[in-house]
PDB file of N, CA and C in Angstrom:
ATOM      1  N   UNK A  26      14.832  16.951  68.846  1.00 97.00           N
ATOM      2  CA  UNK A  26      15.967  16.173  68.683  1.00 97.00           C
ATOM      3  C   UNK A  26      14.949  14.557  68.957  1.00 97.00           C
ATOM      4  N   UNK A  27      16.138  13.677  67.728  1.00 97.00           N
ATOM      5  CA  UNK A  27      15.607  12.024  68.162  1.00 97.00           C
ATOM      6  C   UNK A  27      16.487  11.204  67.946  1.00 97.00           C
ATOM      7  N   UNK A  28      16.438  10.578  68.446  1.00 97.00           N
ATOM      8  CA  UNK A  28      17.569   9.139  68.276  1.00 97.00           C
ATOM      9  C   UNK A  28      16.400   7.645  67.315  1.00 97.00           C
ATOM     10  N   UNK A  29      16.770   7.236  66.450  1.00 95.00           N
ATOM     11  CA  UNK A  29      16.412   6.228  65.926  1.00 95.00           C
ATOM     12  C   UNK A  29      17.239   5.070  65.899  1.00 95.00           C
ATOM     13  N   UNK A  30      16.738   4.003  66.777  1.00 94.00           N
ATOM     14  CA  UNK A  30      17.795   2.839  67.211  1.00 94.00           C
ATOM     15  C   UNK A  30      17.429   1.296  66.419  1.00 94.00           C
ATOM     16  N   UNK A  31      17.943   0.701  65.694  1.00 89.00           N
ATOM     17  CA  UNK A  31      17.419  -0.137  64.907  1.00 89.00           C
ATOM     18  C   UNK A  31      18.072  -1.325  65.830  1.00 89.00           C
ATOM     19  N   UNK A  32      16.728  -1.788  66.047  1.00 89.00           N
ATOM     20  CA  UNK A  32      17.273  -3.334  66.842  1.00 89.00           C
ATOM     21  C   UNK A  32      17.121  -4.459  66.738  1.00 89.00           C
ATOM     22  N   UNK A  33      17.221  -5.748  67.078  1.00 84.00           N
ATOM     23  CA  UNK A  33      16.970  -7.060  66.565  1.00 84.00           C
ATOM     24  C   UNK A  33      15.871  -7.594  67.238  1.00 84.00           C
ATOM     25  N   UNK A  34      15.837  -9.227  66.903  1.00 84.00           N
ATOM     26  CA  UNK A  34      14.132  -9.481  67.301  1.00 84.00           C
ATOM     27  C   UNK A  34      14.428  -9.906  68.586  1.00 84.00           C
ATOM     28  N   UNK A  35      15.775  -9.776  68.926  1.00 88.00           N
ATOM     29  CA  UNK A  35      16.230  -9.755  70.661  1.00 88.00           C
ATOM     30  C   UNK A  35      15.019  -8.708  71.793  1.00 88.00           C
ATOM     31  N   UNK A  36      15.135  -7.789  70.926  1.00 90.00           N
ATOM     32  CA  UNK A  36      14.446  -6.617  71.836  1.00 90.00           C
ATOM     33  C   UNK A  36      12.917  -6.507  71.686  1.00 90.00           C
ATOM     34  N   UNK A  37      12.325  -7.520  70.920  1.00 88.00           N
ATOM     35  CA  UNK A  37      10.608  -7.600  70.753  1.00 88.00           C
ATOM     36  C   UNK A  37      10.320  -7.659  72.320  1.00 88.00           C
ATOM     37  N   UNK A  38      10.401  -8.391  73.269  1.00 90.00           N
ATOM     38  CA  UNK A  38       9.421  -8.352  74.505  1.00 90.00           C
ATOM     39  C   UNK A  38       9.485  -7.050  74.990  1.00 90.00           C
ATOM     40  N   UNK A  39      11.022  -6.156  74.676  1.00 93.00           N
ATOM     41  CA  UNK A  39      11.097  -4.673  75.275  1.00 93.00           C
ATOM     42  C   UNK A  39      10.115  -3.573  74.500  1.00 93.00           C
ATOM     43  N   UNK A  40      10.274  -3.975  73.375  1.00 87.00           N
ATOM     44  CA  UNK A  40       9.316  -3.031  72.385  1.00 87.00           C
ATOM     45  C   UNK A  40       7.914  -3.404  72.528  1.00 87.00           C
ATOM     46  N   UNK A  41       7.433  -4.553  73.265  1.00 86.00           N
ATOM     47  CA  UNK A  41       5.204  -4.637  73.388  1.00 86.00           C
ATOM     48  C   UNK A  41       5.823  -3.658  74.594  1.00 86.00           C
ATOM     49  N   UNK A  42       6.652  -4.295  75.812  1.00 90.00           N
ATOM     50  CA  UNK A  42       6.391  -3.501  76.961  1.00 90.00           C
ATOM     51  C   UNK A  42       6.325  -1.907  76.610  1.00 90.00           C
ATOM     52  N   UNK A  43       7.282  -1.247  76.257  1.00 89.00           N
ATOM     53  CA  UNK A  43       7.403  -0.069  75.843  1.00 89.00           C
ATOM     54  C   UNK A  43       6.047   0.252  74.945  1.00 89.00           C
ATOM     55  N   UNK A  44       5.836  -0.364  73.921  1.00 84.00           N
ATOM     56  CA  UNK A  44       4.756   0.186  73.526  1.00 84.00           C
ATOM     57  C   UNK A  44       3.316   0.047  73.782  1.00 84.00           C
ATOM     58  N   UNK A  45       3.346  -1.095  74.855  1.00 85.00           N
ATOM     59  CA  UNK A  45       2.084  -0.928  75.293  1.00 85.00           C
ATOM     60  C   UNK A  45       1.571  -0.328  76.602  1.00 85.00           C
ATOM     61  N   UNK A  46       2.582  -0.116  76.960  1.00 88.00           N
ATOM     62  CA  UNK A  46       2.428   0.483  78.764  1.00 88.00           C
ATOM     63  C   UNK A  46       2.704   2.164  78.627  1.00 88.00           C
ATOM     64  N   UNK A  47       1.678   2.638  79.801  1.00 88.00           N
ATOM     65  CA  UNK A  47       2.187   4.205  79.971  1.00 88.00           C
ATOM     66  C   UNK A  47       3.513   4.362  80.669  1.00 88.00           C
ATOM     67  N   UNK A  48       4.072   5.526  80.100  1.00 89.00           N
ATOM     68  CA  UNK A  48       5.341   5.764  81.354  1.00 89.00           C
ATOM     69  C   UNK A  48       4.990   6.735  82.197  1.00 89.00           C
ATOM     70  N   UNK A  49       3.713   6.696  83.279  1.00 92.00           N
ATOM     71  CA  UNK A  49       3.406   7.398  83.681  1.00 92.00           C
ATOM     72  C   UNK A  49       3.325   7.134  85.082  1.00 92.00           C
ATOM     73  N   UNK A  50       3.251   5.935  84.825  1.00 90.00           N
ATOM     74  CA  UNK A  50       3.558   5.087  86.280  1.00 90.00           C
ATOM     75  C   UNK A  50       4.582   4.107  86.472  1.00 90.00           C
ATOM     76  N   UNK A  51       5.248   4.137  85.302  1.00 92.00           N
ATOM     77  CA  UNK A  51       6.306   3.249  85.683  1.00 92.00           C
ATOM     78  C   UNK A  51       7.492   3.819  84.404  1.00 92.00           C
ATOM     79  N   UNK A  52       8.640   3.282  84.959  1.00 94.00           N
ATOM     80  CA  UNK A  52      10.015   3.556  83.833  1.00 94.00           C
ATOM     81  C   UNK A  52       9.901   2.381  83.438  1.00 94.00           C
ATOM     82  N   UNK A  53       9.480   2.742  81.811  1.00 93.00           N
ATOM     83  CA  UNK A  53       9.372   1.808  80.978  1.00 93.00           C
ATOM     84  C   UNK A  53      10.971   0.984  80.574  1.00 93.00           C
ATOM     85  N   UNK A  54      11.774   2.045  80.703  1.00 91.00           N
ATOM     86  CA  UNK A  54      13.087   1.208  80.098  1.00 91.00           C
ATOM     87  C   UNK A  54      13.563   0.419  81.010  1.00 91.00           C
ATOM     88  N   UNK A  55      13.405   1.142  81.951  1.00 94.00           N
ATOM     89  CA  UNK A  55      13.858   0.223  83.022  1.00 94.00           C
ATOM     90  C   UNK A  55      12.744  -1.296  83.609  1.00 94.00           C
ATOM     91  N   UNK A  56      11.732  -1.386  83.192  1.00 95.00           N
ATOM     92  CA  UNK A  56      11.391  -2.200  83.361  1.00 95.00           C
ATOM     93  C   UNK A  56      11.288  -3.268  82.271  1.00 95.00           C
ATOM     94  N   UNK A  57      11.580  -2.498  81.081  1.00 95.00           N
ATOM     95  CA  UNK A  57      12.185  -3.715  80.339  1.00 95.00           C
ATOM     96  C   UNK A  57      13.325  -4.344  79.879  1.00 95.00           C
ATOM     97  N   UNK A  58      14.529  -3.527  80.828  1.00 96.00           N
ATOM     98  CA  UNK A  58      15.843  -3.855  81.152  1.00 96.00           C
ATOM     99  C   UNK A  58      16.968  -3.422  80.000  1.00 96.00           C
ATOM    100  N   UNK A  59      16.408  -2.379  79.440  1.00 96.00           N
ATOM    101  CA  UNK A  59      16.851  -1.198  78.353  1.00 96.00           C
ATOM    102  C   UNK A  59      18.358  -0.409  78.825  1.00 96.00           C
ATOM    103  N   UNK A  60      19.140  -0.572  78.573  1.00 97.00           N
ATOM    104  CA  UNK A  60      20.306   0.182  79.022  1.00 97.00           C
ATOM    105  C   UNK A  60      20.406   1.236  78.133  1.00 97.00           C
ATOM    106  N   UNK A  61      20.775   2.501  78.695  1.00 96.00           N
ATOM    107  CA  UNK A  61      20.501   3.878  77.615  1.00 96.00           C
ATOM    108  C   UNK A  61      22.267   4.242  77.804  1.00 96.00           C
ATOM    109  N   UNK A  62      22.717   5.149  77.003  1.00 97.00           N
ATOM    110  CA  UNK A  62      24.299   5.594  76.996  1.00 97.00           C
ATOM    111  C   UNK A  62      23.768   6.608  76.107  1.00 97.00           C
ATOM    112  N   UNK A  63      24.893   7.636  76.640  1.00 98.00           N
ATOM    113  CA  UNK A  63      24.610   8.925  76.141  1.00 98.00           C
ATOM    114  C   UNK A  63      24.810   9.217  74.637  1.00 98.00           C
ATOM    115  N   UNK A  64      24.086   9.872  73.740  1.00 97.00           N
ATOM    116  CA  UNK A  64      24.153   9.824  72.539  1.00 97.00           C
ATOM    117  C   UNK A  64      25.772  11.019  72.282  1.00 97.00           C
ATOM    118  N   UNK A  65      26.155  11.002  70.940  1.00 96.00           N
ATOM    119  CA  UNK A  65      27.047  11.824  70.647  1.00 96.00           C
ATOM    120  C   UNK A  65      26.821  13.411  70.224  1.00 96.00           C
ATOM    121  N   UNK A  66      25.636  13.749  69.517  1.00 97.00           N
ATOM    122  CA  UNK A  66      25.161  14.811  69.013  1.00 97.00           C
ATOM    123  C   UNK A  66      23.930  15.437  69.756  1.00 97.00           C
ATOM    124  N   UNK A  67      23.250  14.450  70.102  1.00 98.00           N
ATOM    125  CA  UNK A  67      21.975  15.322  70.530  1.00 98.00           C
ATOM    126  C   UNK A  67      21.542  14.731  72.074  1.00 98.00           C
ATOM    127  N   UNK A  68      20.448  14.941  72.591  1.00 98.00           N
ATOM    128  CA  UNK A  68      20.290  14.888  74.041  1.00 98.00           C
ATOM    129  C   UNK A  68      19.691  13.509  74.388  1.00 98.00           C
ATOM    130  N   UNK A  69      18.373  12.965  73.611  1.00 97.00           N
ATOM    131  CA  UNK A  69      17.809  11.653  74.092  1.00 97.00           C
ATOM    132  C   UNK A  69      19.491  10.884  73.851  1.00 97.00           C
ATOM    133  N   UNK A  70      18.899   9.298  74.505  1.00 97.00           N
ATOM    134  CA  UNK A  70      20.049   8.674  74.727  1.00 97.00           C
ATOM    135  C   UNK A  70      19.932   7.610  73.578  1.00 97.00           C
ATOM    136  N   UNK A  71      20.895   6.446  73.600  1.00 97.00           N
ATOM    137  CA  UNK A  71      20.964   5.438  72.544  1.00 97.00           C
ATOM    138  C   UNK A  71      20.730   4.218  73.670  1.00 97.00           C
ATOM    139  N   UNK A  72      19.830   3.664  72.928  1.00 97.00           N
ATOM    140  CA  UNK A  72      19.942   2.264  73.700  1.00 97.00           C
ATOM    141  C   UNK A  72      20.856   1.253  73.304  1.00 97.00           C
ATOM    142  N   UNK A  73      21.487   1.113  74.740  1.00 96.00           N
ATOM    143  CA  UNK A  73      22.541   0.116  74.357  1.00 96.00           C
ATOM    144  C   UNK A  73      22.158  -1.458  73.750  1.00 96.00           C
ATOM    145  N   UNK A  74      23.107  -1.801  72.921  1.00 93.00           N
ATOM    146  CA  UNK A  74      22.624  -3.189  72.349  1.00 93.00           C
ATOM    147  C   UNK A  74      22.190  -2.904  70.657  1.00 93.00           C
ATOM    148  N   UNK A  75      21.883  -1.813  70.117  1.00 93.00           N
ATOM    149  CA  UNK A  75      21.129  -1.269  68.951  1.00 93.00           C
ATOM    150  C   UNK A  75      21.929  -2.171  68.235  1.00 93.00           C
ATOM    151  N   UNK A  76      21.391  -2.289  66.716  1.00 88.00           N
ATOM    152  CA  UNK A  76      22.648  -2.977  65.664  1.00 88.00           C
ATOM    153  C   UNK A  76      23.083  -1.470  65.002  1.00 88.00           C
ATOM    154  N   UNK A  77      21.805  -0.394  64.955  1.00 89.00           N
ATOM    155  CA  UNK A  77      22.476   0.771  64.659  1.00 89.00           C
ATOM    156  C   UNK A  77      21.600   1.956  65.639  1.00 89.00           C
ATOM    157  N   UNK A  78      21.890   3.234  65.359  1.00 94.00           N
ATOM    158  CA  UNK A  78      21.534   4.499  66.004  1.00 94.00           C
ATOM    159  C   UNK A  78      21.695   5.415  64.606  1.00 94.00           C
ATOM    160  N   UNK A  79      20.794   6.437  64.717  1.00 95.00           N
ATOM    161  CA  UNK A  79      20.548   7.518  64.027  1.00 95.00           C
ATOM    162  C   UNK A  79      20.491   8.452  64.802  1.00 95.00           C
ATOM    163  N   UNK A  80      21.299   9.648  65.033  1.00 97.00           N
ATOM    164  CA  UNK A  80      20.950  10.679  66.064  1.00 97.00           C
ATOM    165  C   UNK A  80      20.280  11.764  64.932  1.00 97.00           C
ATOM    166  N   UNK A  81      18.982  12.360  65.101  1.00 98.00           N
ATOM    167  CA  UNK A  81      18.778  13.470  64.321  1.00 98.00           C
ATOM    168  C   UNK A  81      17.869  14.573  65.051  1.00 98.00           C
ATOM    169  N   UNK A  82      18.112  15.913  63.733  1.00 98.00           N
ATOM    170  CA  UNK A  82      17.621  17.085  64.593  1.00 98.00           C
ATOM    171  C   UNK A  82      15.741  17.068  63.897  1.00 98.00           C
ATOM    172  N   UNK A  83      14.808  17.996  64.373  1.00 97.00           N
ATOM    173  CA  UNK A  83      13.597  18.126  63.543  1.00 97.00           C
ATOM    174  C   UNK A  83      13.648  18.885  62.638  1.00 97.00           C
ATOM    175  N   UNK A  84      13.866  18.596  61.394  1.00 97.00           N
ATOM    176  CA  UNK A  84      14.071  19.512  60.437  1.00 97.00           C
ATOM    177  C   UNK A  84      12.068  20.412  60.045  1.00 97.00           C
ATOM    178  N   UNK A  85      11.294  19.297  60.311  1.00 97.00           N
ATOM    179  CA  UNK A  85       9.747  19.821  59.802  1.00 97.00           C
ATOM    180  C   UNK A  85       8.998  18.578  60.469  1.00 97.00           C
ATOM    181  N   UNK A  86       7.610  19.087  60.685  1.00 96.00           N
ATOM    182  CA  UNK A  86       6.590  18.018  61.192  1.00 96.00           C
ATOM    183  C   UNK A  86       5.485  18.174  60.286  1.00 96.00           C
ATOM    184  N   UNK A  87       4.902  17.240  60.138  1.00 96.00           N
ATOM    185  CA  UNK A  87       3.706  16.986  59.006  1.00 96.00           C
ATOM    186  C   UNK A  87       2.392  16.640  59.891  1.00 96.00           C
ATOM    187  N   UNK A  88       1.329  17.447  60.000  1.00 96.00           N
ATOM    188  CA  UNK A  88       0.030  16.567  60.852  1.00 96.00           C
ATOM    189  C   UNK A  88      -0.713  16.004  59.763  1.00 96.00           C
ATOM    190  N   UNK A  89      -1.081  14.635  60.078  1.00 95.00           N
ATOM    191  CA  UNK A  89      -1.848  13.911  58.978  1.00 95.00           C
ATOM    192  C   UNK A  89      -3.011  13.143  59.894  1.00 95.00           C
ATOM    193  N   UNK A  90      -4.258  13.865  60.121  1.00 94.00           N
ATOM    194  CA  UNK A  90      -5.061  12.859  60.723  1.00 94.00           C
ATOM    195  C   UNK A  90      -4.706  13.320  62.324  1.00 94.00           C
ATOM    196  N   UNK A  91      -4.734  11.817  63.103  1.00 94.00           N
ATOM    197  CA  UNK A  91      -4.182  12.327  64.460  1.00 94.00           C
ATOM    198  C   UNK A  91      -2.816  11.269  65.016  1.00 94.00           C
ATOM    199  N   UNK A  92      -2.035  11.675  63.938  1.00 92.00           N
ATOM    200  CA  UNK A  92      -0.478  11.396  63.628  1.00 92.00           C
ATOM    201  C   UNK A  92       0.259  12.593  63.016  1.00 92.00           C
ATOM    202  N   UNK A  93       1.615  12.519  63.184  1.00 95.00           N
ATOM    203  CA  UNK A  93       2.281  13.631  63.169  1.00 95.00           C
ATOM    204  C   UNK A  93       3.552  13.292  62.617  1.00 95.00           C
ATOM    205  N   UNK A  94       4.408  13.218  61.813  1.00 95.00           N
ATOM    206  CA  UNK A  94       5.308  12.765  61.037  1.00 95.00           C
ATOM    207  C   UNK A  94       6.330  13.841  61.166  1.00 95.00           C
ATOM    208  N   UNK A  95       7.203  12.880  61.724  1.00 95.00           N
ATOM    209  CA  UNK A  95       8.247  14.045  61.877  1.00 95.00           C
ATOM    210  C   UNK A  95       9.642  14.056  60.861  1.00 95.00           C
ATOM    211  N   UNK A  96      10.064  14.978  60.463  1.00 96.00           N
ATOM    212  CA  UNK A  96      11.205  14.777  59.570  1.00 96.00           C
ATOM    213  C   UNK A  96      12.356  15.511  60.029  1.00 96.00           C
ATOM    214  N   UNK A  97      13.638  14.376  59.894  1.00 96.00           N
ATOM    215  CA  UNK A  97      14.969  14.642  60.349  1.00 96.00           C
ATOM    216  C   UNK A  97      15.775  14.536  59.651  1.00 96.00           C
ATOM    217  N   UNK A  98      16.885  15.317  60.106  1.00 97.00           N
ATOM    218  CA  UNK A  98      18.128  15.539  59.572  1.00 97.00           C
ATOM    219  C   UNK A  98      19.016  14.765  60.567  1.00 97.00           C
ATOM    220  N   UNK A  99      19.557  13.702  59.545  1.00 96.00           N
ATOM    221  CA  UNK A  99      20.551  12.585  60.802  1.00 96.00           C
ATOM    222  C   UNK A  99      21.870  13.616  60.819  1.00 96.00           C
ATOM    223  N   UNK A 100      22.307  13.733  62.232  1.00 97.00           N
ATOM    224  CA  UNK A 100      23.726  14.052  62.340  1.00 97.00           C
ATOM    225  C   UNK A 100      24.718  13.509  62.629  1.00 97.00           C
ATOM    226  N   UNK A 101      24.579  11.853  62.825  1.00 96.00           N
ATOM    227  CA  UNK A 101      25.265  11.235  63.167  1.00 96.00           C
ATOM    228  C   UNK A 101      24.686   9.917  63.387  1.00 96.00           C
ATOM    229  N   UNK A 102      25.515   8.846  62.575  1.00 93.00           N
ATOM    230  CA  UNK A 102      24.807   7.538  62.150  1.00 93.00           C
ATOM    231  C   UNK A 102      26.286   6.429  62.584  1.00 93.00           C
ATOM    232  N   UNK A 103      25.660   5.500  63.251  1.00 92.00           N
ATOM    233  CA  UNK A 103      26.562   4.429  63.664  1.00 92.00           C
ATOM    234  C   UNK A 103      26.213   3.339  63.768  1.00 92.00           C
ATOM    235  N   UNK A 104      26.981   1.951  63.176  1.00 85.00           N
ATOM    236  CA  UNK A 104      26.088   0.829  63.263  1.00 85.00           C
ATOM    237  C   UNK A 104      27.109  -0.144  63.825  1.00 85.00           C
ATOM    238  N   UNK A 105      26.940  -1.170  64.113  1.00 83.00           N
ATOM    239  CA  UNK A 105      27.926  -2.888  64.420  1.00 83.00           C
ATOM    240  C   UNK A 105      28.239  -2.809  62.983  1.00 83.00           C
ATOM    241  N   UNK A 106      29.329  -3.454  63.289  1.00 75.00           N
ATOM    242  CA  UNK A 106      30.052  -3.483  61.865  1.00 75.00           C
ATOM    243  C   UNK A 106      29.694  -5.159  61.208  1.00 75.00           C
ATOM    244  N   UNK A 107      29.334  -5.498  61.948  1.00 70.00           N
ATOM    245  CA  UNK A 107      28.672  -7.198  61.652  1.00 70.00           C
ATOM    246  C   UNK A 107      27.731  -7.181  61.041  1.00 70.00           C
ATOM    247  N   UNK A 108      26.752  -5.876  60.985  1.00 68.00           N
ATOM    248  CA  UNK A 108      25.255  -5.975  61.367  1.00 68.00           C
ATOM    249  C   UNK A 108      24.710  -5.499  59.393  1.00 68.00           C
ATOM    250  N   UNK A 109      25.643  -4.798  59.094  1.00 65.00           N
ATOM    251  CA  UNK A 109      25.135  -3.731  58.518  1.00 65.00           C
ATOM    252  C   UNK A 109      26.081  -4.009  57.001  1.00 65.00           C
ATOM    253  N   UNK A 110      25.889  -3.567  55.453  1.00 61.00           N
ATOM    254  CA  UNK A 110      27.036  -3.792  54.486  1.00 61.00           C
ATOM    255  C   UNK A 110      26.919  -2.241  54.569  1.00 61.00           C
ATOM    256  N   UNK A 111      27.927  -1.639  53.683  1.00 59.00           N
ATOM    257  CA  UNK A 111      28.049  -0.121  52.984  1.00 59.00           C
ATOM    258  C   UNK A 111      26.661   0.325  52.851  1.00 59.00           C
ATOM    259  N   UNK A 112      25.771  -0.358  52.219  1.00 55.00           N
ATOM    260  CA  UNK A 112      24.692   0.051  51.262  1.00 55.00           C
ATOM    261  C   UNK A 112      23.640   0.274  52.564  1.00 55.00           C
ATOM    262  N   UNK A 113      23.835  -0.431  53.781  1.00 49.00           N
ATOM    263  CA  UNK A 113      23.134  -0.588  54.818  1.00 49.00           C
ATOM    264  C   UNK A 113      22.002  -1.677  54.403  1.00 49.00           C
ATOM    265  N   UNK A 114      21.831  -2.734  54.081  1.00 50.00           N
ATOM    266  CA  UNK A 114      21.072  -3.838  53.548  1.00 50.00           C
ATOM    267  C   UNK A 114      21.806  -4.920  54.826  1.00 50.00           C
ATOM    268  N   UNK A 115      20.885  -5.288  55.544  1.00 45.00           N
ATOM    269  CA  UNK A 115      20.966  -6.228  57.025  1.00 45.00           C
ATOM    270  C   UNK A 115      22.175  -7.321  56.152  1.00 45.00           C
ATOM    271  N   UNK A 116      23.055  -7.388  57.070  1.00 46.00           N
ATOM    272  CA  UNK A 116      23.841  -8.778  56.542  1.00 46.00           C
ATOM    273  C   UNK A 116      23.897  -9.877  57.367  1.00 46.00           C
ATOM    274  N   UNK A 117      23.821  -9.667  58.679  1.00 50.00           N
ATOM    275  CA  UNK A 117      23.766 -10.587  59.913  1.00 50.00           C
ATOM    276  C   UNK A 117      22.896  -9.828  61.140  1.00 50.00           C
ATOM    277  N   UNK A 118      22.372  -9.118  60.391  1.00 51.00           N
ATOM    278  CA  UNK A 118      21.928  -8.029  61.921  1.00 51.00           C
ATOM    279  C   UNK A 118      20.665  -8.331  62.291  1.00 51.00           C
ATOM    280  N   UNK A 119      19.523  -9.510  61.497  1.00 71.00           N
ATOM    281  CA  UNK A 119      18.287  -9.772  62.231  1.00 71.00           C
ATOM    282  C   UNK A 119      17.427  -8.555  62.409  1.00 71.00           C
ATOM    283  N   UNK A 120      17.180  -7.508  61.811  1.00 69.00           N
ATOM    284  CA  UNK A 120      16.514  -6.258  62.301  1.00 69.00           C
ATOM    285  C   UNK A 120      14.899  -6.294  62.355  1.00 69.00           C
ATOM    286  N   UNK A 121      14.483  -6.076  63.229  1.00 65.00           N
ATOM    287  CA  UNK A 121      13.244  -6.393  63.872  1.00 65.00           C
ATOM    288  C   UNK A 121      12.400  -5.461  63.175  1.00 65.00           C
ATOM    289  N   UNK A 122      11.279  -5.848  62.272  1.00 64.00           N
ATOM    290  CA  UNK A 122      10.502  -5.113  61.795  1.00 64.00           C
ATOM    291  C   UNK A 122       8.792  -4.857  62.230  1.00 64.00           C
ATOM    292  N   UNK A 123       8.484  -3.726  62.435  1.00 62.00           N
ATOM    293  CA  UNK A 123       6.910  -3.731  62.564  1.00 62.00           C
ATOM    294  C   UNK A 123       5.830  -3.752  61.481  1.00 62.00           C
ATOM    295  N   UNK A 124       5.501  -5.029  61.473  1.00 56.00           N
ATOM    296  CA  UNK A 124       4.238  -5.021  60.434  1.00 56.00           C
ATOM    297  C   UNK A 124       2.947  -4.571  60.399  1.00 56.00           C
ATOM    298  N   UNK A 125       2.077  -4.965  61.432  1.00 56.00           N
ATOM    299  CA  UNK A 125       1.065  -4.145  61.890  1.00 56.00           C
ATOM    300  C   UNK A 125       1.357  -4.031  63.697  1.00 56.00           C
ATOM    301  N   UNK A 126       0.621  -3.217  64.076  1.00 59.00           N
ATOM    302  CA  UNK A 126       0.270  -3.598  65.347  1.00 59.00           C
ATOM    303  C   UNK A 126       0.940  -4.249  66.554  1.00 59.00           C
ATOM    304  N   UNK A 127       0.415  -5.465  66.032  1.00 63.00           N
ATOM    305  CA  UNK A 127       1.053  -6.640  66.816  1.00 63.00           C
ATOM    306  C   UNK A 127       1.580  -7.699  66.513  1.00 63.00           C
ATOM    307  N   UNK A 128       2.021  -7.585  64.713  1.00 59.00           N
ATOM    308  CA  UNK A 128       2.808  -8.103  64.295  1.00 59.00           C
ATOM    309  C   UNK A 128       4.035  -7.759  63.735  1.00 59.00           C
ATOM    310  N   UNK A 129       5.124  -8.835  64.089  1.00 59.00           N
ATOM    311  CA  UNK A 129       6.505  -7.920  63.963  1.00 59.00           C
ATOM    312  C   UNK A 129       6.956  -9.437  62.692  1.00 59.00           C
ATOM    313  N   UNK A 130       8.236  -8.880  62.110  1.00 58.00           N
ATOM    314  CA  UNK A 130       9.094  -9.777  61.422  1.00 58.00           C
ATOM    315  C   UNK A 130      10.576  -9.259  61.659  1.00 58.00           C
ATOM    316  N   UNK A 131      11.354 -10.187  60.598  1.00 56.00           N
ATOM    317  CA  UNK A 131      12.681  -9.750  60.944  1.00 56.00           C
ATOM    318  C   UNK A 131      13.320  -9.508  59.512  1.00 56.00           C
ATOM    319  N   UNK A 132      14.138  -9.135  59.034  1.00 55.00           N
ATOM    320  CA  UNK A 132      14.835  -8.850  58.257  1.00 55.00           C
ATOM    321  C   UNK A 132      16.182  -9.265  57.927  1.00 55.00           C
ATOM    322  N   UNK A 133      16.621 -10.514  57.693  1.00 55.00           N
ATOM    323  CA  UNK A 133      17.965 -10.978  57.979  1.00 55.00           C
ATOM    324  C   UNK A 133      18.421 -11.650  57.012  1.00 55.00           C
ATOM    325  N   UNK A 134      19.735 -11.459  55.930  1.00 43.00           N
ATOM    326  CA  UNK A 134      19.857 -11.641  54.627  1.00 43.00           C
ATOM    327  C   UNK A 134      21.126 -12.506  55.082  1.00 43.00           C
ATOM    328  N   UNK A 135      21.797 -13.574  54.539  1.00 42.00           N
ATOM    329  CA  UNK A 135      22.794 -14.042  54.280  1.00 42.00           C
ATOM    330  C   UNK A 135      23.955 -13.554  54.066  1.00 42.00           C
ATOM    331  N   UNK A 136      25.442 -13.855  54.245  1.00 42.00           N
ATOM    332  CA  UNK A 136      26.404 -13.239  53.515  1.00 42.00           C
ATOM    333  C   UNK A 136      26.252 -13.583  52.339  1.00 42.00           C
ATOM    334  N   UNK A 137      26.803 -12.457  51.409  1.00 42.00           N
ATOM    335  CA  UNK A 137      26.511 -12.702  49.923  1.00 42.00           C
ATOM    336  C   UNK A 137      28.119 -13.545  49.545  1.00 42.00           C
TER     337      UNK A 137
END
């Protein structure tokens, strides 16, 4: 099981800390100031304040070199109503995108 948390640009410091530090010697979530809440259908928690959450089960996994791709089935999806249109295009959401290892951007569209 896993949760995909769609976060805004405001989460960039937390993303950088969690992506670059080992969790063996610290609680990365606490250190980054992330607050967790229970998911509705899976065991992993949700990150509070995220623009959207996708609660998933693992359907399969694919080995590709030193990476593993997980294929998930979405059991439950929720989003902040002011962040997405019905077609899941960003409206006012300021969605954080990872462009490369240390390069980020955001996807923010104006109201139609």
